[in-house]
Coordinates of C-alpha atoms in Angstrom, one line a residue:
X6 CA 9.7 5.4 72.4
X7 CA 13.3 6.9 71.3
X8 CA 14.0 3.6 70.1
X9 CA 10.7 3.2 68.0
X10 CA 11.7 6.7 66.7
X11 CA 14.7 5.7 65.6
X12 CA 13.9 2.7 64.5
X13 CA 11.2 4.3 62.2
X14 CA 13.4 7.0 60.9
X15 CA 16.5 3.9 60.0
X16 CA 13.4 2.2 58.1
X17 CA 12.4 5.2 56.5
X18 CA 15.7 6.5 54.8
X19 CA 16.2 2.5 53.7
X20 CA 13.1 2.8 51.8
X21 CA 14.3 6.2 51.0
X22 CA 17.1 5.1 49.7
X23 CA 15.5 2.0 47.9
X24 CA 13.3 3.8 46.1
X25 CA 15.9 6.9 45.0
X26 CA 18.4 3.8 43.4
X27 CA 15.6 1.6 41.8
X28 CA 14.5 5.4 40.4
X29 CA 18.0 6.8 39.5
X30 CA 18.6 3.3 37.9
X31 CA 15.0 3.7 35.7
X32 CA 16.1 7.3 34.7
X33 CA 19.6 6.1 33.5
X34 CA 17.8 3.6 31.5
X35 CA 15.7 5.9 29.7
X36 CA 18.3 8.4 29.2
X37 CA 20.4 5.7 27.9
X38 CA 17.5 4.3 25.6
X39 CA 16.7 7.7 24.5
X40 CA 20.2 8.6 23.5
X41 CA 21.0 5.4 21.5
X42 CA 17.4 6.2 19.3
X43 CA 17.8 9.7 19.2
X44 CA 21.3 9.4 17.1
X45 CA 19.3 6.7 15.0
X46 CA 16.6 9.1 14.0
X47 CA 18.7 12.4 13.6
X48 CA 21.2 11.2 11.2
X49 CA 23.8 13.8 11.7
X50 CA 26.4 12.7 9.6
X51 CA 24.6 11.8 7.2
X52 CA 23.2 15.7 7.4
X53 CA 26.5 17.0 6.9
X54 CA 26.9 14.7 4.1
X55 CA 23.8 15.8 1.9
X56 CA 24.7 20.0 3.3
X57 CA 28.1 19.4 1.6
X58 CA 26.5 18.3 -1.6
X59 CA 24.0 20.7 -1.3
X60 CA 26.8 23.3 -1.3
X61 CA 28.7 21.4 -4.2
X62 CA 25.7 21.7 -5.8
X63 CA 25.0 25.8 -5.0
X64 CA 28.3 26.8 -5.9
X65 CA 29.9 24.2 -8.4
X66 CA 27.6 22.2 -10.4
X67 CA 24.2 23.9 -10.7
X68 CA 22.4 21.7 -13.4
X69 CA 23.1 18.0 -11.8
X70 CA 20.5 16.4 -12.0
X71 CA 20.9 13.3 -10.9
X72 CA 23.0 14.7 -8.2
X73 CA 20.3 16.9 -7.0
X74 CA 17.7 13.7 -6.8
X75 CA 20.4 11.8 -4.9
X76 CA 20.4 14.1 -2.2
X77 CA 16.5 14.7 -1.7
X78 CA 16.4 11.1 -1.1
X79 CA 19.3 11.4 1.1
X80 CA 17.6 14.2 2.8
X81 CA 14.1 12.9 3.4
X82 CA 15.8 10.2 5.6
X83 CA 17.3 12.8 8.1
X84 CA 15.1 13.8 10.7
X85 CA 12.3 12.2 9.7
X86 CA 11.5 9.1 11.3
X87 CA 8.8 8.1 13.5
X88 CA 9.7 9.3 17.3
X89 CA 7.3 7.0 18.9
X90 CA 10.4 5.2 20.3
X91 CA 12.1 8.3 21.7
X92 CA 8.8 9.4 23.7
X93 CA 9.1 9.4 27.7
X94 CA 7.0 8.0 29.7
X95 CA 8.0 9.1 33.0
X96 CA 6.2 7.7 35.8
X97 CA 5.8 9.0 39.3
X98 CA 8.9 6.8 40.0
X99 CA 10.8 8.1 37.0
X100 CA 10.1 11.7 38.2
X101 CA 11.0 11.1 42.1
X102 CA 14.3 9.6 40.6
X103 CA 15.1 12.9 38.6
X104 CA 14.3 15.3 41.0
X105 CA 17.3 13.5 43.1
X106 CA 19.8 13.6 40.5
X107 CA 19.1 17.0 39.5
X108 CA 19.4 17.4 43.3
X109 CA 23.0 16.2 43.2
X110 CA 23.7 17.9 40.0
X111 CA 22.6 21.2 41.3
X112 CA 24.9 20.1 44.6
X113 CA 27.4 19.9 42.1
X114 CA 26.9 22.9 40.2
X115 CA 26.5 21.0 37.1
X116 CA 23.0 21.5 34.5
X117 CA 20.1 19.8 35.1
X118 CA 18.9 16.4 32.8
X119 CA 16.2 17.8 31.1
X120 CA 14.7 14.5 29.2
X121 CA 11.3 16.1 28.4
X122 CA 12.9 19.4 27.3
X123 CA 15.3 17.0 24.9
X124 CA 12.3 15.6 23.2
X125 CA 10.9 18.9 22.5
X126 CA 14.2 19.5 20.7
X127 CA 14.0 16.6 18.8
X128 CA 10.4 17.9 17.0
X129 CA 11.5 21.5 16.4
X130 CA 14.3 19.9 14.9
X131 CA 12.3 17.6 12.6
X132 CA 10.1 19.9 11.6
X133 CA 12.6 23.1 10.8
X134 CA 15.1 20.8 8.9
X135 CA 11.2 19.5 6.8
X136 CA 10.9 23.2 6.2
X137 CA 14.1 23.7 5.0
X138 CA 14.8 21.2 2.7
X139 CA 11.2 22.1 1.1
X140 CA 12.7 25.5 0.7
X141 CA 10.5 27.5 3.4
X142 CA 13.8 29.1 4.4
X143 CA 11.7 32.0 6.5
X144 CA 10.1 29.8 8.7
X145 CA 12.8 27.3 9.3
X146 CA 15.0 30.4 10.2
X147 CA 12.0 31.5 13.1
X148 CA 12.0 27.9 14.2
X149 CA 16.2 27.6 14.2
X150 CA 16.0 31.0 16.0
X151 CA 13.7 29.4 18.6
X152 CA 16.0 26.8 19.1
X153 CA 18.8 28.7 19.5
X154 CA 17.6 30.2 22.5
X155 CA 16.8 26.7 24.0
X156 CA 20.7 25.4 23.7
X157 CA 21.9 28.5 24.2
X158 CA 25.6 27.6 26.1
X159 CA 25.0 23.6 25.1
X160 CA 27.8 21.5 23.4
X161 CA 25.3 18.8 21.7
X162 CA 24.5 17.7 17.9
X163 CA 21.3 19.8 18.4
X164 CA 22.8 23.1 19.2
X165 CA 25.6 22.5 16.1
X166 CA 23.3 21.1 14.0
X167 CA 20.8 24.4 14.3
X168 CA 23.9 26.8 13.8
X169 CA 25.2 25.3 10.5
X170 CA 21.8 25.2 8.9
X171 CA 20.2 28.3 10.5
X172 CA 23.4 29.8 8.6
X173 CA 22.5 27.9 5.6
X174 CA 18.7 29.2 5.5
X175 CA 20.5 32.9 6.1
X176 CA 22.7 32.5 2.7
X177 CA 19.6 31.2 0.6
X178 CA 17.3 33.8 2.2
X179 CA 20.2 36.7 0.9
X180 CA 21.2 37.7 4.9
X181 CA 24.5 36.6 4.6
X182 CA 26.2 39.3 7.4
X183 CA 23.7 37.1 9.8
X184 CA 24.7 33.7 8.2
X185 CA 28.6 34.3 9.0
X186 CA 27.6 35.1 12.4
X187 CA 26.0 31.7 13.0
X188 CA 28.5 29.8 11.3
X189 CA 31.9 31.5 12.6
X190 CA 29.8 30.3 16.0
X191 CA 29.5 26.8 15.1
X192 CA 33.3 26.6 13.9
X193 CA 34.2 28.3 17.3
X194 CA 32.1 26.1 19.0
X195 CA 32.8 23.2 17.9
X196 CA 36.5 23.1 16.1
X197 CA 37.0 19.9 14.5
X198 CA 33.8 18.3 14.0
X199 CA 32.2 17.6 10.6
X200 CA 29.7 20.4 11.7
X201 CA 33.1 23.2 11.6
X202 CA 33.9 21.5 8.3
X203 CA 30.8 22.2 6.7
X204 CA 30.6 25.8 8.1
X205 CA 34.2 26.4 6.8
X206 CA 33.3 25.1 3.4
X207 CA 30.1 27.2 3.0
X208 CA 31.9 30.5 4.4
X209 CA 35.0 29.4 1.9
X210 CA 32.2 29.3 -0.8
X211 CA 30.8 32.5 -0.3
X212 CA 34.1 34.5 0.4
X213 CA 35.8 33.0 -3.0
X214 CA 31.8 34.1 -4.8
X215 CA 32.3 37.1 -3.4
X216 CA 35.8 38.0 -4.4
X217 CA 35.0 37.1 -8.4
X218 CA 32.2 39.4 -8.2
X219 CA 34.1 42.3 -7.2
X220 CA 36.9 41.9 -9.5
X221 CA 34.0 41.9 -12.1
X222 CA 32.9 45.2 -11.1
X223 CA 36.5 46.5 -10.8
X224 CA 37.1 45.4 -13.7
X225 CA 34.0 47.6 -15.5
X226 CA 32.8 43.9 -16.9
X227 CA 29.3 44.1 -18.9
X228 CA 25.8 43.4 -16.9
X229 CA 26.2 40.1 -18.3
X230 CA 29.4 39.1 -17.4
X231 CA 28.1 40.5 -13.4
X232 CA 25.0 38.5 -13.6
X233 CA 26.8 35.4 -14.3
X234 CA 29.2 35.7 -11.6
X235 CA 26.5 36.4 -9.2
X236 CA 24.7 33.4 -10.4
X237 CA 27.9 31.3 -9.7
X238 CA 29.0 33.2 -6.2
X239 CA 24.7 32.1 -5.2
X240 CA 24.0 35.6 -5.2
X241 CA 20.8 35.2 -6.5
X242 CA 19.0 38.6 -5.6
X243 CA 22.0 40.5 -6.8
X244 CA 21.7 38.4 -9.8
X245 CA 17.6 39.2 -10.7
X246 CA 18.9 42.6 -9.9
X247 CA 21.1 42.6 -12.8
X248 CA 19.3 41.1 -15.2
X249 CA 15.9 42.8 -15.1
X250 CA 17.9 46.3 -15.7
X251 CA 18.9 44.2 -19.4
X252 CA 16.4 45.2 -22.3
X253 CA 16.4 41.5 -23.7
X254 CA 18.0 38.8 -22.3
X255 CA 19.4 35.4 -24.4
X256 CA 18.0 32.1 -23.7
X257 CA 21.0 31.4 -21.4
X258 CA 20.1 34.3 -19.1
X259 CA 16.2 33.8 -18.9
X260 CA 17.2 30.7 -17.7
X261 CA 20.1 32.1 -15.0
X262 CA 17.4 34.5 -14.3
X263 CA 14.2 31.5 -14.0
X264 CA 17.3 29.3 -11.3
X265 CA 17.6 33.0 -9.4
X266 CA 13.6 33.1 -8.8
X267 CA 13.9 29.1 -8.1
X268 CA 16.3 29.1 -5.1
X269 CA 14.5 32.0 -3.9
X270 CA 11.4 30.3 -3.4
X271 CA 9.5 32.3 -6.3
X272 CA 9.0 28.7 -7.5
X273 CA 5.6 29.7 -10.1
X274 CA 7.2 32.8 -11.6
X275 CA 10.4 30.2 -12.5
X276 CA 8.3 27.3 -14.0
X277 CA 6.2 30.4 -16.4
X278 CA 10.1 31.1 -17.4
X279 CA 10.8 27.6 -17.8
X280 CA 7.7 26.8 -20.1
X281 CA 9.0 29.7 -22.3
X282 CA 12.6 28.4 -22.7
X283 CA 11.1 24.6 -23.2
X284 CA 8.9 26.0 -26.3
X285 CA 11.3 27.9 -27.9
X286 CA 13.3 26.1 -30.5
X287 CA 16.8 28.2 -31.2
X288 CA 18.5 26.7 -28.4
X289 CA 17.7 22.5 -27.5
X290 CA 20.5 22.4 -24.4
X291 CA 18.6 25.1 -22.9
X292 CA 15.4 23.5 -23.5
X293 CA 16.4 20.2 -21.9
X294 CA 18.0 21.8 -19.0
X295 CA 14.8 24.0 -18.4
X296 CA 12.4 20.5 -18.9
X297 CA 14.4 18.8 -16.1
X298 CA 13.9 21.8 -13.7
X299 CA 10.1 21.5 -14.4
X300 CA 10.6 18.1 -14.0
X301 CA 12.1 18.2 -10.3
X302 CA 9.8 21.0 -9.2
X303 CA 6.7 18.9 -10.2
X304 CA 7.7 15.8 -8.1
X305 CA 9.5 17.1 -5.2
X306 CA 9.5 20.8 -4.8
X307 CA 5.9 21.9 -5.7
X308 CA 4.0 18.5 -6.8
X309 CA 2.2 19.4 -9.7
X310 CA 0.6 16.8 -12.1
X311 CA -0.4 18.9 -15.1
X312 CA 3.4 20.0 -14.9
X313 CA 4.9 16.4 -15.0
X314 CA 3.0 15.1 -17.8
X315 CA 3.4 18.4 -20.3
X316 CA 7.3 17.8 -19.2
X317 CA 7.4 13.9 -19.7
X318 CA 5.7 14.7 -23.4
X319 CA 8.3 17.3 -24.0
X320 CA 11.3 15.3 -22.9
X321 CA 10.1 12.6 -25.4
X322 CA 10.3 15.7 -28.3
X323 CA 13.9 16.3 -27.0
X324 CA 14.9 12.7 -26.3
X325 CA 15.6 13.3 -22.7
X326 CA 13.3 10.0 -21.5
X327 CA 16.2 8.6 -19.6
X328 CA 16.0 12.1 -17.2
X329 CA 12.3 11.4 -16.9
X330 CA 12.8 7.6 -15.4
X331 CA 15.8 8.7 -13.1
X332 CA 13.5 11.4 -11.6
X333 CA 10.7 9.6 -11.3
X334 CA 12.5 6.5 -9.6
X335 CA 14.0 9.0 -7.5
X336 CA 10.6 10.6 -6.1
X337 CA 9.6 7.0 -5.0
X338 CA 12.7 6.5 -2.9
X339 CA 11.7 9.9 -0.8
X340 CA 10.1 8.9 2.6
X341 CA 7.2 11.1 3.2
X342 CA 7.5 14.0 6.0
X343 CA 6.8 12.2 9.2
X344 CA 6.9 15.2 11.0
X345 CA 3.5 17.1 8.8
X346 CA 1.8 13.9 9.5
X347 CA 2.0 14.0 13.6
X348 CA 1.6 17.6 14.0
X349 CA -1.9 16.5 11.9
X350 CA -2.9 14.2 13.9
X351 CA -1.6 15.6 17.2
X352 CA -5.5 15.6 18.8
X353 CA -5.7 12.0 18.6
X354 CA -2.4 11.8 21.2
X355 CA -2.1 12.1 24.5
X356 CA -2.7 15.4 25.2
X357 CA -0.9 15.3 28.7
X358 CA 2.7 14.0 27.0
X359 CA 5.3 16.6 26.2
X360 CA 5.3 15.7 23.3
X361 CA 1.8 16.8 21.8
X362 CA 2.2 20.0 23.8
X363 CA 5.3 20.5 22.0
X364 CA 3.2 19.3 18.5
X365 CA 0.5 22.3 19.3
X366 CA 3.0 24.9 19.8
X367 CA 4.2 24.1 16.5
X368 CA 1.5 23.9 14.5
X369 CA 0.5 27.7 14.3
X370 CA 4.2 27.6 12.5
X371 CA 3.0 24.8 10.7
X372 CA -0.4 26.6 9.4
X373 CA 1.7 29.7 7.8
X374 CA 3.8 27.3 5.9
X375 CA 0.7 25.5 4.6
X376 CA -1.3 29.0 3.4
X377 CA 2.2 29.6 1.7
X378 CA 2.2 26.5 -0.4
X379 CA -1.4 26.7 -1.0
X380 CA -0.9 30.5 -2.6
X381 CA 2.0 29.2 -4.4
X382 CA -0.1 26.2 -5.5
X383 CA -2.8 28.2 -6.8
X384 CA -0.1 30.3 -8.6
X385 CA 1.3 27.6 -10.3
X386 CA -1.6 27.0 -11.6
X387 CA -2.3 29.5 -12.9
X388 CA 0.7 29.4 -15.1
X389 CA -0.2 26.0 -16.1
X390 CA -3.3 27.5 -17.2
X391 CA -2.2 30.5 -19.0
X392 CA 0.5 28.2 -20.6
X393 CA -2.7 26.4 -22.2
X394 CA -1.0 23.3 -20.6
X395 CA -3.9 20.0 -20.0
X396 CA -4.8 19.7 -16.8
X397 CA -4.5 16.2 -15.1
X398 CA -6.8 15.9 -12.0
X399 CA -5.1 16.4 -8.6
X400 CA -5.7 13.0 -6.3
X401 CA -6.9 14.1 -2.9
X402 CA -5.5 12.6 0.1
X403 CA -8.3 10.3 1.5
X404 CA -8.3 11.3 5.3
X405 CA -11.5 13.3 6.0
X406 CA -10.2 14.9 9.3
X407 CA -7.9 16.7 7.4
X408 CA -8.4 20.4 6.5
X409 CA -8.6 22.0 3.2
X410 CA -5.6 23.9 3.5
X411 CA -3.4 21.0 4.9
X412 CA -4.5 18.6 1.9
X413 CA -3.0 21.0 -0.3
X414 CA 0.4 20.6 1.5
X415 CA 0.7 17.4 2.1
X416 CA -0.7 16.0 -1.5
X417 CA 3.0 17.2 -3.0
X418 CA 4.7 15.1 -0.2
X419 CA 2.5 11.6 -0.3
X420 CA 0.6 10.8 -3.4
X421 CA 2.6 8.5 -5.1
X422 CA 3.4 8.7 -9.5
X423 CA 1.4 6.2 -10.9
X424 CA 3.2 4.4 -13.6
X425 CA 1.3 1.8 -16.6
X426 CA 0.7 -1.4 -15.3
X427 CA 3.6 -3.7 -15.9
X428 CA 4.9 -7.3 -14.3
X429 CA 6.6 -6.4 -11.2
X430 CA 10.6 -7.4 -11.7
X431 CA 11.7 -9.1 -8.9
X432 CA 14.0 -7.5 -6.3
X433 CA 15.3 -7.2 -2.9
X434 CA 13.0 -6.1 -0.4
X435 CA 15.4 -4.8 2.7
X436 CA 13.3 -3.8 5.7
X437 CA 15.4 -1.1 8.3
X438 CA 14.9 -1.6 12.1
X439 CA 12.9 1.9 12.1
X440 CA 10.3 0.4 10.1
X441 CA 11.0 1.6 7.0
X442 CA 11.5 -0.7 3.6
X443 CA 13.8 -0.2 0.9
X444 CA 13.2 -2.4 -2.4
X445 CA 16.5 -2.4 -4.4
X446 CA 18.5 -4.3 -7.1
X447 CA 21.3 -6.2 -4.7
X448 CA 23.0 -5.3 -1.9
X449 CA 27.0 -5.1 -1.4
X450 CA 28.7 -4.5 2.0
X451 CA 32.1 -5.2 3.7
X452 CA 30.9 -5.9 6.8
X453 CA 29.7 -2.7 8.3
X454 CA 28.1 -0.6 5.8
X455 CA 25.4 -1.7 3.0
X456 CA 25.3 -0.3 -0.2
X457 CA 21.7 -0.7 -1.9
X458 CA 22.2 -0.4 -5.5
X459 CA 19.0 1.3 -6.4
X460 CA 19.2 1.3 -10.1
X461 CA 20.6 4.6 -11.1
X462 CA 21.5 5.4 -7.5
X463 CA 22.9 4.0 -4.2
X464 CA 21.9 4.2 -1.0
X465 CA 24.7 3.2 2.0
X466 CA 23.0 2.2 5.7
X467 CA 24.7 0.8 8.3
X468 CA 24.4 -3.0 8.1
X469 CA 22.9 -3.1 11.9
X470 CA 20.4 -0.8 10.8
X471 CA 19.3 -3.8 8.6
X472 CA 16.7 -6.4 10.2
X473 CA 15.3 -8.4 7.0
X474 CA 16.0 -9.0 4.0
X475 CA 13.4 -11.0 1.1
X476 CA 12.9 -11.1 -2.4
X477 CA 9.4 -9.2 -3.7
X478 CA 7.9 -9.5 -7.6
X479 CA 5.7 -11.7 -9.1
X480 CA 8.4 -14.4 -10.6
X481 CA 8.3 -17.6 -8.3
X482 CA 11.1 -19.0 -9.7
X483 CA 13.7 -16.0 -8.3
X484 CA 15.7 -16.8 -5.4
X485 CA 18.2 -14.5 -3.5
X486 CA 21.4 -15.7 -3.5
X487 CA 23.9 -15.2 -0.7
X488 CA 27.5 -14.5 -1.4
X489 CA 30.4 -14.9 1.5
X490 CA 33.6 -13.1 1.2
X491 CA 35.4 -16.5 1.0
X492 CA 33.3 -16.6 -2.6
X493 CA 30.4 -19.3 -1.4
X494 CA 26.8 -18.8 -2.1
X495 CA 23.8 -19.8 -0.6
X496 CA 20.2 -19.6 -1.8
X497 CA 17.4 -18.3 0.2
X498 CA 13.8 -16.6 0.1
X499 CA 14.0 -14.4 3.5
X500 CA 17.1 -12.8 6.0
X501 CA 17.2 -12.0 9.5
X502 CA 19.7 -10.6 11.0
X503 CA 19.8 -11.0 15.0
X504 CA 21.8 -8.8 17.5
X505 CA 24.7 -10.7 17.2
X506 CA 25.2 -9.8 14.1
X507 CA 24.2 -12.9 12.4
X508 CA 21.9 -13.8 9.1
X509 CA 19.3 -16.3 10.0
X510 CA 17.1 -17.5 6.6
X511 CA 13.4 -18.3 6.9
X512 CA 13.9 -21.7 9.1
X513 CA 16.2 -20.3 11.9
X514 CA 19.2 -22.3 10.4
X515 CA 22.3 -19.9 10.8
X516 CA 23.8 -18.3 7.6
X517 CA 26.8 -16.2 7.9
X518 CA 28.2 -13.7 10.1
X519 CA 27.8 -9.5 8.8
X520 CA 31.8 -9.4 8.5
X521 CA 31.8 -12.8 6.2
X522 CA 29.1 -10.8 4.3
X523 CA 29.8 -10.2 0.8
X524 CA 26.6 -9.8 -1.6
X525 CA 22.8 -10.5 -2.0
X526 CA 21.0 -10.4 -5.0
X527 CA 18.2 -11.7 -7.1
X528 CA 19.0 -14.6 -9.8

């Protein structure tokens, strides 16, 4: 009977044992997988890259256009992807095999691996950065706040990435005490990463702003001269302050004063300011510069048709068309918001998974930000109606399960311009391993990075991000043609590129390695 006993017992803690490696190894796996994607959709890099041109922007060179369009493509690729391959699905197996490593980790004093908890990071994060680059600065601070507390004492992207642009949201909302809180922490934090950079260049920003505005005041300068140099430091309460205590103001400061009420999210009370300054006649530069604001807010920032047309007519009266067709090429390059669209449809999900839990909790966030557009949408117009501009009928987006209020946010972010009929030129149509497609002009790389020439603007990928390339249009007589850095070309109709790193056209026959990789265009 002992020896049954023990018997049992030595079979028992094999299949123990078994079990706990097979379910250790399965967790790794996952962790490992989960990693790798979660890099590929968060972007974070490139999200220091478009903050720092954002900050250019603020602080340097205001009325850049093109500049500004360059990075609200930029920006509607971070954190917006589709998460479906970052979603757990953890077994009975996979959970036996992390309760034994948080077992040993807890053994070891060391945290405990927190998968599900990681994914609900991943959607707060997705859907406070879409609420921040659409300028609901209040609500992506709550949700930054939120995070906060969740990686409070971790060293990851997440917790750095929430800092720096929880300090950014601060500075646009006018808190800036709070903002140099949050970003001394993320340059203590994390010293030497592109994160401390950022957070250095931002708090250099607003020290140097601040300094020329109090050597204006010191130096008893006019409200004018103060206004402008709160306008240039991004002081833009200080500088509606200033300018509303001024009996008239010039063309030049109704404009300063219609940016100020822009970048503070009083988005229909600038465009009414920017109507005025595009009617009146004494100053043109003024006029064009105030057209192109109306022509960004209507296709990015506050989609409003009636806008777009009354500013394409008036940028014909000024001879600003070629603004018009960079703008408008540069709203079709934005993705749409990922993120709206699965909070949306978040009943049709598994309502068991973390990750629709996580997509309920958010939504009541989700609901304020859409009441918020829709008053601002009705606002708007009513400017375009008191402005006696023609109204152009609103398209409605053609999903019936959809509330009233939530078509009125998401219409701005999906309907796409409609331009006249026209034969389609033929380009390169470049398909990413996230799904996505990118049609552009020709593509350049040296090996490791792709450059998408995109007309008047360039988009750069990493060229194993890249899994097809083809040619699209209606010519039939357009070819892609291959370039090698030893200067040979190929023809071909469609690219694949495998894991090796290698180009395969249409029939499977190999074509060139990515570091022999020069050029691919349409002739």
């Amino acid at each position: 009977m002992r020896k049954f006993l023990i018997f049992s017992l030595f079979l028992l803690l094999f299949f123990f044992f078994a079990l706990a490696s097979q379910s250790i190894v399965g967790v790794k796996l996952q962790e490992l997988r989960f990693g790798i994607l979660r890099d590929q959709l968060m972007n974070y890099e490139l999200s220091s890259q478009t903050l720092r041109e954002r900050l250019k922007q603020m602080f340097l060179s205001k009325d850049d256009y093109l500049q500004e369009v360059k990075v609200n493509i930029l920006e509607s690729g971070i954190v917006n992807s589709e998460t479906k391959g970052v979603e757990l699905e953890m077994g009975w197996r996979d959970r036996f095999g992390l309760g034994v490593i948080n077992a040993v980790r807890a053994l070891n004093f060391k945290p405990f691996l927190e998968l599900e908890e990681q994914q609900k990071t991943i959607i707060r994060l997705q859907f406070a950065f879409y609420m921040e680059r659409t300028r609901k600065f209040s609500i992506a601070s709550k949700k930054y706040d939120e995070l906060e507390e969740m990686l409070n004492g971790s060293l990851a992207d997440e917790h750095a990435f929430t800092l720096l642009h929880h300090g950014y949201c601060l500075v646009m909302m006018g808190e800036r005490e709070k903002a140099f809180v949050k970003l001394r922490k993320t340059i203590d934090l994390f010293p030497g990463t592109h994160y401390a950079e950022n957070a250095e260049l931002l708090i250099s920003f607003l020290v140097d702003g601040d300094k020329r505005k109090l050597e204006f005041e010191n130096s008893n300068q006019n409200p004018e001269q103060r206004a402008i140099a709160s306008f240039q430091a991004g002081d833009y309460e200080s500088t509606l302050k200033t300018l509303e205590a001024l009996p008239v103001l010039t063309n030049d400061q109704s404009y300063i004063k219609a940016r100020s009420m822009e970048e503070l999210g009083k988005t229909s009370n600038a465009v009414k300011e920017y109507i005025q300054l595009v009617k009146q006649k004494e100053n043109k530069e003024v006029a064009i510069r105030a057209n192109r604001r109306l022509l960004l807010i209507g296709n990015f920032y506050q989609e409003n048709k009636s806008l777009v047309a009354f500013s394409k007519s008036e940028a014909t009266k000024l001879g600003d068309d070629k603004a018009v067709a960079q703008i408008e090429e540069g709203k079709s390059l934005v993705l749409k918001p990922i993120i709206v669209e699965k909070i949306l449809n978040a009943e049709s999900s598994n309502t068991n998974s973390p990750e629709a839990k996580e997509l309920e909790e958010i939504k009541d966030s989700l609901k304020e930000s859409l009441v918020e557009s829709k008053i601002e949408t009705q606002k708007m117009m009513t400017v375009v109606e008191e402005e006696k501009i023609p109204l152009v009928k609103e398209e409605a987006v053609a999903d019936s399960k959809v509330e009233e209020n939530k078509i009125e946010e998401i219409k701005p972010q999906i309907i796409p311009i409609k331009k006249p009929i026209k034969p389609i030129a033929v380009k390169l149509q470049v398909r990413m391993n996230d799904g996505r497609t990118v049609v552009c002009d020709s593509l350049t790389t040296d090996g490791a990075l792709a450059n998408l020439n995109l007309g008047a603007f360039t988009l750069s990928v990493p060229l194993e991000m890249i899994s097809v390339i083809k040619t699209s249009g209606t010519s039939k007589n357009k070819r892609m043609i291959i370039e090698s850095g030893d200067g040979e070309k190929q023809e071909g109709d469609v690219l694949k590129r495998n894991e090796e790193g290698i180009w395969l056209s249409k029939e499977g026959k190999e074509e060139i390695r990515d570091s022999n990789l020069k050029e691919i265009r349409v002739q």
